[in-house]
Tab-separated table of C-alpha atoms in Angstrom:
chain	number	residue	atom	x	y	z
A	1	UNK	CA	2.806	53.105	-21.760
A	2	UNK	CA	1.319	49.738	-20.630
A	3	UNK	CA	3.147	47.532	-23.006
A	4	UNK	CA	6.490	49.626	-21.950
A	5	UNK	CA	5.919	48.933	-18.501
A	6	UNK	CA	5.309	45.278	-18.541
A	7	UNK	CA	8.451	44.406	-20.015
A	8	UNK	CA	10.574	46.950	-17.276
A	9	UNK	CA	10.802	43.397	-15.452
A	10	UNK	CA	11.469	41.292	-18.408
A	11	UNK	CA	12.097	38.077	-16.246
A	12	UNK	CA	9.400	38.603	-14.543
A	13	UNK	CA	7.264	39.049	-17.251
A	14	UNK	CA	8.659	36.422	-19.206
A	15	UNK	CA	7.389	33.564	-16.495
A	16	UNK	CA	4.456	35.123	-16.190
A	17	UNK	CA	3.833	34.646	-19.997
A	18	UNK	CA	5.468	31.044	-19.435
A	19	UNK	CA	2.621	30.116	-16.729
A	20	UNK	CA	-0.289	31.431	-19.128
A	21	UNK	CA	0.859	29.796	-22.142
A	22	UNK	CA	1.787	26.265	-20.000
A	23	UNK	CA	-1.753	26.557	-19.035
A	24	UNK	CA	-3.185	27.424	-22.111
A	25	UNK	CA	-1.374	24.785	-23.500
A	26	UNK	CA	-3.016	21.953	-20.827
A	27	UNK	CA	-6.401	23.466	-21.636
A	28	UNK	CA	-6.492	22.860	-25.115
A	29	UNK	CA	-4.961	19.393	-25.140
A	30	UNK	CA	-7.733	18.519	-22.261
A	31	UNK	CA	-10.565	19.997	-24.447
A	32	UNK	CA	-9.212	19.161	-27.797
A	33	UNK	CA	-8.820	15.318	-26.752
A	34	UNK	CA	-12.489	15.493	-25.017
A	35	UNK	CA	-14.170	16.474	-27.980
A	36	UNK	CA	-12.289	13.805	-30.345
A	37	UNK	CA	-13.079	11.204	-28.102
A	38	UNK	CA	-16.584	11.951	-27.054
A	39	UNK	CA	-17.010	12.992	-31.180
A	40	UNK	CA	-15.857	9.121	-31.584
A	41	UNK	CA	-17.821	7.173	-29.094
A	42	UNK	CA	-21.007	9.224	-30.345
A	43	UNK	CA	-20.545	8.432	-33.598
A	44	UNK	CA	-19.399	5.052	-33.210
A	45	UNK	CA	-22.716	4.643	-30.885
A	46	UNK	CA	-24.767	6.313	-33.484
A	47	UNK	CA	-23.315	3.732	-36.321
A	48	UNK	CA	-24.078	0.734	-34.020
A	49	UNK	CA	-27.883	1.478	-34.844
A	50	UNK	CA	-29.307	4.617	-33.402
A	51	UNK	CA	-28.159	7.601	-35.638
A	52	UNK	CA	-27.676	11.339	-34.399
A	53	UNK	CA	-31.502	11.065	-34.212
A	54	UNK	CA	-33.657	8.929	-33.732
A	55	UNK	CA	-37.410	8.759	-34.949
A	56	UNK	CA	-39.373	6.013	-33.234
A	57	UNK	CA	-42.325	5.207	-30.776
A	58	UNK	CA	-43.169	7.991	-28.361
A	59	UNK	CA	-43.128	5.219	-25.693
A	60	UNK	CA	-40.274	2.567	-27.280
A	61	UNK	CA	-37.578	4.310	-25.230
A	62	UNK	CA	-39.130	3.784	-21.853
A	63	UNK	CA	-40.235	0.056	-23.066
A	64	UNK	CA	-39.104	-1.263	-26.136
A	65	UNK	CA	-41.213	-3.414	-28.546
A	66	UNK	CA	-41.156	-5.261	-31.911
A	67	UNK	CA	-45.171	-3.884	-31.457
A	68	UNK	CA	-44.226	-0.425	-31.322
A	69	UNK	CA	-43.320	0.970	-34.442
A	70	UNK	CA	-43.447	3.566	-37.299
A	71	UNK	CA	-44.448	4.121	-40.684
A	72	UNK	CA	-41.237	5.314	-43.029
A	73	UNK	CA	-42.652	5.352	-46.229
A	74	UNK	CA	-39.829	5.804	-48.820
A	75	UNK	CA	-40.981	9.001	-49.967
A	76	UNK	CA	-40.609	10.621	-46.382
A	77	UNK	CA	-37.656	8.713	-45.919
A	78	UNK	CA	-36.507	10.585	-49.572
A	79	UNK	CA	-37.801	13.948	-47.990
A	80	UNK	CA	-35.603	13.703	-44.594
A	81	UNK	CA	-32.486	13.100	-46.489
A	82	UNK	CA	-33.421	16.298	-48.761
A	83	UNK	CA	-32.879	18.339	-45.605
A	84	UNK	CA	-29.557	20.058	-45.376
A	85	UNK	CA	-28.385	18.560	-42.447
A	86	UNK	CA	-28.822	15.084	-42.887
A	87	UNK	CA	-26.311	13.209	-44.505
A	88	UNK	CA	-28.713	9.618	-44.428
A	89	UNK	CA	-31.730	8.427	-43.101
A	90	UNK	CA	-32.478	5.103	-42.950
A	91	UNK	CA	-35.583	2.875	-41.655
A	92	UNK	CA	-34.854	0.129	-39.325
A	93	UNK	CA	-36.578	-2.657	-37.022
A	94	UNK	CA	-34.874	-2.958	-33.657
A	95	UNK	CA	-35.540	-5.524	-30.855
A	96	UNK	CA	-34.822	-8.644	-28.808
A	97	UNK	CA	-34.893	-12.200	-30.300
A	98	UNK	CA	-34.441	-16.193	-29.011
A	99	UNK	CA	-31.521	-17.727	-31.231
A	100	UNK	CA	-31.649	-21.442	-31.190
A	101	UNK	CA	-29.792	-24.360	-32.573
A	102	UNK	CA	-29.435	-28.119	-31.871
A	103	UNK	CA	-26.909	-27.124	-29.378
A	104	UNK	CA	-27.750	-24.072	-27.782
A	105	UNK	CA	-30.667	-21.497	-27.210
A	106	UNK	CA	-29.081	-17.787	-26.316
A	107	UNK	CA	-31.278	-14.030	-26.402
A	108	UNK	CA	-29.366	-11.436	-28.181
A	109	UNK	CA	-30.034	-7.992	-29.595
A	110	UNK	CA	-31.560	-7.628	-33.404
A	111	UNK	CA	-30.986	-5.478	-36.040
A	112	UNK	CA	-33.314	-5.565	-39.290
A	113	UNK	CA	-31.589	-3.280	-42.199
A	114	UNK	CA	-31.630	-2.784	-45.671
A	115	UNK	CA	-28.464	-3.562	-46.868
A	116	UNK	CA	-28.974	-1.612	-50.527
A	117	UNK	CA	-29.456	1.680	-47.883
A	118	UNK	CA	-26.745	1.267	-45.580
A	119	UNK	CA	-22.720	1.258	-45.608
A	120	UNK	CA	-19.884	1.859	-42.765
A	121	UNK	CA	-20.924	5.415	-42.691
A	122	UNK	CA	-24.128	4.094	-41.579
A	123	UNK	CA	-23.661	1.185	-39.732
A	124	UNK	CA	-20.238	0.420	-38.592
A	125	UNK	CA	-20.624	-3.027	-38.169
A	126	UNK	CA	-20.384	-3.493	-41.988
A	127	UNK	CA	-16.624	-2.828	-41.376
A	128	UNK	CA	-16.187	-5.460	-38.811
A	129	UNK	CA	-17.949	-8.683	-40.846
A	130	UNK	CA	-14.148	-10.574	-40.525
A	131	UNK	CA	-15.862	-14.115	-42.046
A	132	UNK	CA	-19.073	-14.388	-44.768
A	133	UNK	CA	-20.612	-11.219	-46.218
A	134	UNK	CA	-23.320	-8.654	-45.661
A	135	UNK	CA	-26.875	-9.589	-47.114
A	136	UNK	CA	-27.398	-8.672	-50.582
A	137	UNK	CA	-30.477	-7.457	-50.731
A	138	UNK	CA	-33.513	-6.518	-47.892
A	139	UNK	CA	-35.135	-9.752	-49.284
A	140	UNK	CA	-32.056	-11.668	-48.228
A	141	UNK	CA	-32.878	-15.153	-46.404
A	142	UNK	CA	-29.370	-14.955	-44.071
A	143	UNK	CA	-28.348	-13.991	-40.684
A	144	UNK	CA	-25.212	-12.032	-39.403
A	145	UNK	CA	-24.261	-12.885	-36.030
A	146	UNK	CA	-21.414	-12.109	-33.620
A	147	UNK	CA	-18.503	-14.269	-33.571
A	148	UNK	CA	-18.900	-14.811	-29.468
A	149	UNK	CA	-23.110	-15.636	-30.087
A	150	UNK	CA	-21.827	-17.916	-33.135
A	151	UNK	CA	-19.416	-19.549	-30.763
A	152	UNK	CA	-22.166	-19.825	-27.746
A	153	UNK	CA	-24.540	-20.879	-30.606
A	154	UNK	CA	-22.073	-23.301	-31.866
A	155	UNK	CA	-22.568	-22.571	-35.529
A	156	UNK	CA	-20.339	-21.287	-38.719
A	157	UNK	CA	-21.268	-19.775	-41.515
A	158	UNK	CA	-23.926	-22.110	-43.920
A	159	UNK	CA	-25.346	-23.515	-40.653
A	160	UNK	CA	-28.928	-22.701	-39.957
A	161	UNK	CA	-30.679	-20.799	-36.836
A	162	UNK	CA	-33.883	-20.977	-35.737
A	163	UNK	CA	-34.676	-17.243	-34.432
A	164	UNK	CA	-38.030	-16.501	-32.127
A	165	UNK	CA	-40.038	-13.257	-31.631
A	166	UNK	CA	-43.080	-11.673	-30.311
A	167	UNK	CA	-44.248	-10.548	-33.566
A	168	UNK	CA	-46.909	-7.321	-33.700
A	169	UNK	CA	-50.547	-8.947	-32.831
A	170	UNK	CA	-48.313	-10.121	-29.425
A	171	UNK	CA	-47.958	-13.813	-31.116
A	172	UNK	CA	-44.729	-16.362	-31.444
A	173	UNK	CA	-43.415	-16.337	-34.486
A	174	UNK	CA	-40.082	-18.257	-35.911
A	175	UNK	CA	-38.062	-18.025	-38.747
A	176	UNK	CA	-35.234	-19.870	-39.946
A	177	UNK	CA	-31.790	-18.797	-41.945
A	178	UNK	CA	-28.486	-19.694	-42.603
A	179	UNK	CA	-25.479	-17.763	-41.075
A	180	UNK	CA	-24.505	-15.490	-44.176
A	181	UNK	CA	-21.714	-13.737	-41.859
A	182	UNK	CA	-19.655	-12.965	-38.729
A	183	UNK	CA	-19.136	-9.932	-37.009
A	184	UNK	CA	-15.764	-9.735	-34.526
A	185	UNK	CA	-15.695	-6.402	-33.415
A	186	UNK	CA	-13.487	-7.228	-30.417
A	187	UNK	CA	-15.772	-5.587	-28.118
A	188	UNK	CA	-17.266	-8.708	-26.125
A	189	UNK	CA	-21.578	-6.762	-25.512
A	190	UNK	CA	-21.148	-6.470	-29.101
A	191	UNK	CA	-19.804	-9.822	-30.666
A	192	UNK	CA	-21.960	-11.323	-27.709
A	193	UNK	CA	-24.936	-10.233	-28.085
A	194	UNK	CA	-25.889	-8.597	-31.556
A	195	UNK	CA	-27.048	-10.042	-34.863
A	196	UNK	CA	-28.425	-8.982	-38.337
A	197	UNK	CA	-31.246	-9.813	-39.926
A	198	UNK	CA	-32.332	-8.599	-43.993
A	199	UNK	CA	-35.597	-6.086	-42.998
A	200	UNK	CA	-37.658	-7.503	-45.971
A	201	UNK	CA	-38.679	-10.944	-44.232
A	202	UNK	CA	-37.863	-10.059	-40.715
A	203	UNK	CA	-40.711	-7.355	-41.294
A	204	UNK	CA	-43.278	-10.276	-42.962
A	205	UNK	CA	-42.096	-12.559	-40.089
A	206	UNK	CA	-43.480	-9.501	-37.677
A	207	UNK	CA	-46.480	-8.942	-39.637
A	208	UNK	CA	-45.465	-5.714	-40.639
A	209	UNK	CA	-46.502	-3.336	-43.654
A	210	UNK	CA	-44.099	-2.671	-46.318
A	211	UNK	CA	-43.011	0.229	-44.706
A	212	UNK	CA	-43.334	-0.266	-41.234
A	213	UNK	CA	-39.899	0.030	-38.534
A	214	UNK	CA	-39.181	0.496	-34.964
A	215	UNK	CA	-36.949	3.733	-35.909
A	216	UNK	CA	-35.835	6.182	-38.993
A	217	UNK	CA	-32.007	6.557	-37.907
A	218	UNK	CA	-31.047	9.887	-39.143
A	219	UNK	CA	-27.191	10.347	-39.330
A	220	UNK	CA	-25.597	14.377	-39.386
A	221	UNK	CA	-22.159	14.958	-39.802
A	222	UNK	CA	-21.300	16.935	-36.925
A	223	UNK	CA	-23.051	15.224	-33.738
A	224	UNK	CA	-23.486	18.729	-32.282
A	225	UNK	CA	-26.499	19.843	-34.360
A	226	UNK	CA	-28.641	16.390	-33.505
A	227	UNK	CA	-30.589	18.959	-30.995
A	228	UNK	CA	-31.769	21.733	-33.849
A	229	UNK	CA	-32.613	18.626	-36.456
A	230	UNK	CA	-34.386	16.658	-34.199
A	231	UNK	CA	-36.371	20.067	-33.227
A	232	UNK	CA	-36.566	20.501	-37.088
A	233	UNK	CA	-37.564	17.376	-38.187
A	234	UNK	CA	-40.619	17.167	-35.585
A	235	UNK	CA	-41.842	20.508	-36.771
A	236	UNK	CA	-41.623	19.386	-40.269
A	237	UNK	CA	-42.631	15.677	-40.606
A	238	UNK	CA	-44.815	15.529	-37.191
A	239	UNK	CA	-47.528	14.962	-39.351
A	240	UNK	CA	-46.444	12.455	-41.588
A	241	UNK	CA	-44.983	10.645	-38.620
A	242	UNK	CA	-47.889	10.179	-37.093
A	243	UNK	CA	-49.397	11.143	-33.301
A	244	UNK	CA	-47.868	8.201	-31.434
A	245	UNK	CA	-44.287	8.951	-32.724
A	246	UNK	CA	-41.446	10.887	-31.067
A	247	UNK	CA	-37.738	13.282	-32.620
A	248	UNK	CA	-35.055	11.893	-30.598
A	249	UNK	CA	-31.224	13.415	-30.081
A	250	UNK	CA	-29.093	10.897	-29.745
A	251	UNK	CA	-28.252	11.945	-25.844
A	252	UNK	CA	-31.987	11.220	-25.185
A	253	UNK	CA	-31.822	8.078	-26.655
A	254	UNK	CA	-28.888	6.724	-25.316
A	255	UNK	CA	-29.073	8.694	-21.518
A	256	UNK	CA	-26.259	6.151	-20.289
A	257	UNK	CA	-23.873	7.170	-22.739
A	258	UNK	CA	-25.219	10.882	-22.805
A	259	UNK	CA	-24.395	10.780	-18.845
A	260	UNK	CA	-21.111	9.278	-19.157
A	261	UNK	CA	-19.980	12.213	-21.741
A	262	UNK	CA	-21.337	14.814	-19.572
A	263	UNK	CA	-19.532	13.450	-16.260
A	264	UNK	CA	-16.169	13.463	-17.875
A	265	UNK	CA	-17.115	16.825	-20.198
A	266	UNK	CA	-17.479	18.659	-16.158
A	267	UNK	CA	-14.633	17.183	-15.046
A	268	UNK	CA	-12.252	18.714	-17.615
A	269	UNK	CA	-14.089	21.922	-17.153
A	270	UNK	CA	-13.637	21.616	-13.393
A	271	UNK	CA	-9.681	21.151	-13.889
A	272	UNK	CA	-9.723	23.873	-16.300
A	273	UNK	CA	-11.255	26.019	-13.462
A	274	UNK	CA	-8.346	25.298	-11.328
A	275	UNK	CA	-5.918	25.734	-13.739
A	276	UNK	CA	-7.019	29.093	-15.062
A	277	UNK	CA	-7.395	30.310	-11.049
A	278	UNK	CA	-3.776	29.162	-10.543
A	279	UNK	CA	-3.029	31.218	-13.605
A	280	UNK	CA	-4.984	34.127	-12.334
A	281	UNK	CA	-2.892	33.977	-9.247
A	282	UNK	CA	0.290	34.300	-10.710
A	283	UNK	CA	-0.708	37.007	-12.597
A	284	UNK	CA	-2.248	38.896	-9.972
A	285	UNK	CA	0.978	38.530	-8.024
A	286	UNK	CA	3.032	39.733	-10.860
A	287	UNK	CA	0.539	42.954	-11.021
A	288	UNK	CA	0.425	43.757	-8.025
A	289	UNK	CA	4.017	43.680	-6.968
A	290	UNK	CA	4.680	45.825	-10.201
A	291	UNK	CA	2.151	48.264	-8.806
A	292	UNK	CA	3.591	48.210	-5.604
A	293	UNK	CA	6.932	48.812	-7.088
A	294	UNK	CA	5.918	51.936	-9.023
A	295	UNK	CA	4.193	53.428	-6.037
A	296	UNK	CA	5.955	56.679	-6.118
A	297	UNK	CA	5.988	56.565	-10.014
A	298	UNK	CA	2.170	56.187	-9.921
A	299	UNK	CA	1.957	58.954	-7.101
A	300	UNK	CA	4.250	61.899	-9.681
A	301	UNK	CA	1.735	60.918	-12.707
A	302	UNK	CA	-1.052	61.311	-10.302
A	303	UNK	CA	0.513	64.649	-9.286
A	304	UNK	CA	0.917	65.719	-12.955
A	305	UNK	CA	-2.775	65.256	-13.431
A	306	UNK	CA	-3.027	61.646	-14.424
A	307	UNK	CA	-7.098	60.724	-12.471
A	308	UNK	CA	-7.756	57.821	-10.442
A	309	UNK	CA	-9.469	56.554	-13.839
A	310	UNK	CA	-6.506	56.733	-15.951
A	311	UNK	CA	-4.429	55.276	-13.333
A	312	UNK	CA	-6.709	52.643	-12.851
A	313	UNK	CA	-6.966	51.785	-16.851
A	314	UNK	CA	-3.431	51.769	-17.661
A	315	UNK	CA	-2.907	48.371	-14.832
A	316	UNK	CA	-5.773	46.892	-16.619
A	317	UNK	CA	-4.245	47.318	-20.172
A	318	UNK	CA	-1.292	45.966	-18.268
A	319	UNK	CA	-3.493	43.033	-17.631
A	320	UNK	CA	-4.284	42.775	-21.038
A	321	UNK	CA	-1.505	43.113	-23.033
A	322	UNK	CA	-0.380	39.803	-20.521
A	323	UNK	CA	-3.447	38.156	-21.283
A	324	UNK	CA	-3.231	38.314	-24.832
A	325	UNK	CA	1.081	37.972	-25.342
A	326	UNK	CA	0.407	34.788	-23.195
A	327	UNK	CA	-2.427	33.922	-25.654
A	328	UNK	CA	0.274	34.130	-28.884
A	329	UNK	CA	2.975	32.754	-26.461
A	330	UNK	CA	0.333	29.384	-26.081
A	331	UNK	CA	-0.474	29.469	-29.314
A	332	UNK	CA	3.262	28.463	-30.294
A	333	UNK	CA	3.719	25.957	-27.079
A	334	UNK	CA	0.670	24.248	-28.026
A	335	UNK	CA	1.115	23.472	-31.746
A	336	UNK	CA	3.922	21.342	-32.177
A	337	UNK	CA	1.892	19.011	-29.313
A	338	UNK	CA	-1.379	19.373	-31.380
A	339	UNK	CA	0.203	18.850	-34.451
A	340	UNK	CA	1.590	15.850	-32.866
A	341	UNK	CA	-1.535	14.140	-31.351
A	342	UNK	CA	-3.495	15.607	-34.550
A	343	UNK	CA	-2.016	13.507	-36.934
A	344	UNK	CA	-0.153	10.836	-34.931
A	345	UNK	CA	-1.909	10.380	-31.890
A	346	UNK	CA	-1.219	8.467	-28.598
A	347	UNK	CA	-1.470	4.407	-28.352
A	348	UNK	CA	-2.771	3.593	-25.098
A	349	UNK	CA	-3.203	0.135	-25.314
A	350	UNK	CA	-1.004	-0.972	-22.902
A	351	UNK	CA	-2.778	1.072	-20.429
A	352	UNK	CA	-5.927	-0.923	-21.243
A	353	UNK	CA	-4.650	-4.198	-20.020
A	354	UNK	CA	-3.566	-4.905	-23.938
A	355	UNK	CA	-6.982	-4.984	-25.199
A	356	UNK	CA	-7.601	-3.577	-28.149
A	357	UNK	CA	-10.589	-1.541	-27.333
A	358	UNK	CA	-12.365	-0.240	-24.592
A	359	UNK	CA	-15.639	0.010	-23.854
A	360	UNK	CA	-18.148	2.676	-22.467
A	361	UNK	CA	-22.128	1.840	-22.053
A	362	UNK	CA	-21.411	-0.698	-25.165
A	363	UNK	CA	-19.541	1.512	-27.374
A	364	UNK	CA	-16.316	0.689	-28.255
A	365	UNK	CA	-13.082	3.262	-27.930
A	366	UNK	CA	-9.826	3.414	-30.055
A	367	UNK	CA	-7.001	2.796	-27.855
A	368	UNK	CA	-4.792	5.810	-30.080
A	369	UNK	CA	-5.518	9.133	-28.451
A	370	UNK	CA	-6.367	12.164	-31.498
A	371	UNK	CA	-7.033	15.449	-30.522
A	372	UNK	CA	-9.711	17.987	-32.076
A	373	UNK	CA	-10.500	21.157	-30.044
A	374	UNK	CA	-14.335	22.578	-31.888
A	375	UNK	CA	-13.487	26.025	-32.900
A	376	UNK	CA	-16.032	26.982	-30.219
A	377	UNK	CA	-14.044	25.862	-27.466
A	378	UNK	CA	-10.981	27.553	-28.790
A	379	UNK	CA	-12.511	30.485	-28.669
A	380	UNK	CA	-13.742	30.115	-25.221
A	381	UNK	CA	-10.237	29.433	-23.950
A	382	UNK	CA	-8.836	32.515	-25.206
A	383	UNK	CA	-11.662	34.324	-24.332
A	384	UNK	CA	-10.882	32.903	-20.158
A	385	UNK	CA	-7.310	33.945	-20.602
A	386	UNK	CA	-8.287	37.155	-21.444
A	387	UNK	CA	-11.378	37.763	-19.012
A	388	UNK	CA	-8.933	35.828	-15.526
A	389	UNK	CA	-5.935	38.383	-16.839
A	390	UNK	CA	-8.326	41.032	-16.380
A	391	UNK	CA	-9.786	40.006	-13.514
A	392	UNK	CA	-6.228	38.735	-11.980
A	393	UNK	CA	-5.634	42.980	-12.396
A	394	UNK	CA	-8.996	44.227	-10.913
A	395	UNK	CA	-7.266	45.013	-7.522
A	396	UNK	CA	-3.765	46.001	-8.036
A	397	UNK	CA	-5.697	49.165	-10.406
A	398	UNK	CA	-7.911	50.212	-8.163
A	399	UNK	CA	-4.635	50.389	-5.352
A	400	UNK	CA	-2.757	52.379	-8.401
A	401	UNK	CA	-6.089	53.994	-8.826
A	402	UNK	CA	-6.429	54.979	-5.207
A	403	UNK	CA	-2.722	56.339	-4.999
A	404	UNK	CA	-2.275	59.590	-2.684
A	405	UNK	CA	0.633	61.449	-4.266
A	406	UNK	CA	1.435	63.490	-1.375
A	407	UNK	CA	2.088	60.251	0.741
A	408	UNK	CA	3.878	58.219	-1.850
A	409	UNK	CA	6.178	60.793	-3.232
A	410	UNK	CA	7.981	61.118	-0.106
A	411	UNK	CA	8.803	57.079	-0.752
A	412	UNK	CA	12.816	56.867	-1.356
C-alpha cells in the first residue's frame, strides 16, 4: 500500500527522488574526492620519511635530536615486517645539518637511508632524482641534495660538500662527499631544503652503533589502520624497543598535517549536513502534503479499523520506500561522474596559478583531481538517506496517525 501510494503523484514523486539522488550524488563526489586526496597527501607525507608509523624517541617529537635515537637491530626490524599489516619497515637517522662549500654555507633537513632497503614505495623521493643516481649501497660515500640547495650551494653533481652536525656525545663533527644526485621535486620546502645521506657513514660520523637510528618508519597499505599497528606494535616490541622509545601514528607525528586533514574532513561533513537537511525538507514537504491530501482517505481506513499505529507505519514505509528508490536513483546519477573522475580525473592546474603542485604543511598535491569514496563512507551515506527520509516522515505519521475519522470524513 505504501509503494502504491507514493507514486499516486508521480511528478511529485519523481522530483522528490530527483532532489535525493542530486544530493546523494554531491555527497559522494565530496567524500569520495576527500578521501583520495587526504589518502595522497598522507601517503606522499609518509614516503617523504615518516611512514604510517613511526617508532622513535619518546621525547624526539617535542625536540628533535641526532642524540636521541633507537636501537633497530635487523632482526626486530625482520620481525615488524613479519606482522600482517606492515608492508616495510625500515630504520632511518633523521635531523638537521650545516651544508657548506667554497661558495655558500645553507642548513637543510637530512635523511640517512639504506638504499638496499628502500624504493619509491618507501621513499618517494627515489622517483624524483631528475640528475645523478641514488647511493648504491648504505656504505656509499655520496650526497643527494635538492636541486634549489644545489643551486644555493652552487654545486653539480661530482662537486664535493662539506656537511656539519652535532654528533651523539653533543660534539662537531664534519664529513665530506661528493654530490652523487639531484632531487627536483618541484615543490620549493622540498628541493630547498632536503638532502640524502648513505646511513652506513652518516651513522660512524654520529658515533652511532651499527644499529642505531632516530626512527623505524613502518609503512601499511591502507593509512587508516596506522592507529591499531602502532597500538600493536608497542604491545609487541615495547620491550625490545627499549623504555625511552615511543609507537607513533602518523597524525601524531605530523599534527600540522593531521590538523589540516581534519579541518577540511569537518568541513565536507558540515556541507553534507546541510545538504542532507535541505533534502530532509523536501521530503518532509512532499509527505506531508500527501498526508494532508489523503485526509479523508486516512479518516475511512481509520473508520474500517485501521489503529493510530498502522496509520502511523504505513507514512513511515512511505518514507522509506523514498529513501531507498532515491538511494538506487543516486546510485545511477552518480556513476557515470565517478566513473569519470575514477579513472580520468580533473586537472586543476590552472587553478593553481600553473604550478605543477601544491603544497600543504610540506607535502606536495597532484594538481588532477581522482575520486575514491572508503566503502565505509558509502555506507554511511546511504545509511543518512535512509535515517533523514525517515526522520523527514516522523511528523506527517503521527498527523495521519492522529486522524479523527468522524471529523475528516465529512471533508468533500
Amino acid at each position: 500500500m505504501a509503494w502504491r501510494n507514493i507514486w499516486r503523484n508521480r511528478r511529485r514523486t519523481l522530483i522528490t527522488l530527483f532532489s535525493i539522488a542530486f544530493g546523494f550524488m554531491l555527497a559522494v563526489v565530496m567524500t569520495g574526492i576527500g578521501d583520495y586526496s587526504y589518502s595522497e597527501m598522507i601517503d606522499h607525507s609518509a614516503r617523504l620519511g615518516g611512514g604510517h608509523v613511526i617508532v622513535q624517541h619518546s621525547t624526539y617529537l617535542d625536540a628533535p635530536s641526532l642524540k636521541k635515537t633507537v636501537h633497530a637491530e635487523p632482526e626486530l626490524i625482520e620481525d615488524i615486517r613479519a606482522h600482517p599489516r606492515v608492508r616495510a619497515a625500515v630504520p632511518r637517522v633523521t635531523g638537521g645539518v650545516m651544508l657548506a662549500t667554497s661558495i655558500n654555507n645553507v642548513g637543510a633537513g637530512v635523511l640517512g637511508i639504506d638504499p638496499s632497503i628502500e624504493d619509491e614505495t618507501t621513499l618517494g623521493l627515489v622517483d624524483s632524482i631528475t640528475a645523478g643516481e641514488m647511493f648504491t649501497s648504505p656504505d656509499d660515500e655520496g650526497i643527494i641534495l635538492g636541486r634549489t640547495l644545489a643551486d644555493n650551494l652552487g654545486v653539480d653533481l661530482g662537486k664535493k660538500v662539506v656537511y656539519t652536525v652535532t654528533d651523539k656525545s653533543g660534539e662537531i663533527a664534519s664529513g665530506l662527499a661528493r654530490v652523487s644526485g639531484i632531487i627536483e621535486t618541484g615543490a620549493t620546502e622540498i628541493d630547498a631544503g632536503i638532502c640524502l645521506l648513505p646511513i652506513g657513514p652518516f651513522r660512524e660520523l654520529l658515533g652511532y652503533d651499527p644499529d642505531e637510528a632516530t626512527q623505524i618508519a613502518v609503512f601499511l597499505d591502507d593509512h587508516r589502520g596506522a592507529k591499531d599497528l602502532a597500538a600493536e606494535l608497542d604491545a609487541t616490541f615495547g620491550e625490545r624497543l627499549g623504555p625511552v622509545s615511543t609507537t607513533l601514528p602518523w597524525y601524531e607525528a605530523q599534527p600540522d598535517l593531521a590538523g589540516f586533514v581534519s579541518m577540511k574532513v569537518n568541513g565536507t561533513i558540515i556541507m553534507e549536513l546541510i545538504v542532507t537537511v535541505l533534502i530532509a525538507a523536501g521530503i518532509f514537504n512532499t509527505l506531508f502534503v500527501s498526508v494532508m491530501e489523503r485526509m479523508r482517505e486516512l479518516g475511512i481506513l481509520a473508520a474500517i479499523g485501521f489503529s493510530a499505529r498502522q496509520l502511523f507505519s504505513l507514512v513511515l514505509w512511505e518514507s522509506l520506500w523514498l529513501g531507498l528508490c532515491g538511494i538506487v536513483a543516486g546510485v545511477l546519477l552518480t556513476a557515470w561522474p565517478y566513473y569519470y573522475l575514477a579513472t580520468t580525473g580533473i586537472d586543476v592546474a590552472q587553478m593553481m596559478g600553473g604550478e605543477g603542485q601544491a603544497q600543504v604543511s610540506g607535502v606536495s598535491m597532484s594538481p588532477v583531481i581522482y575520486i575514491e569514496l572508503y566503502p565505509p563512507h558509502a555506507l554511511f551515506i546511504a545509511l543518512a538517506v535512509v535515517i533523514a527520509t525517515m526522520v523527514a516522515g516522523l511528523y506527517p505519521a503521527y498527523k495521519a496517525g492522529r486522524v479523527s475519522p468522524v471529523e475528516v470524513i465529512r471533508i468533500v
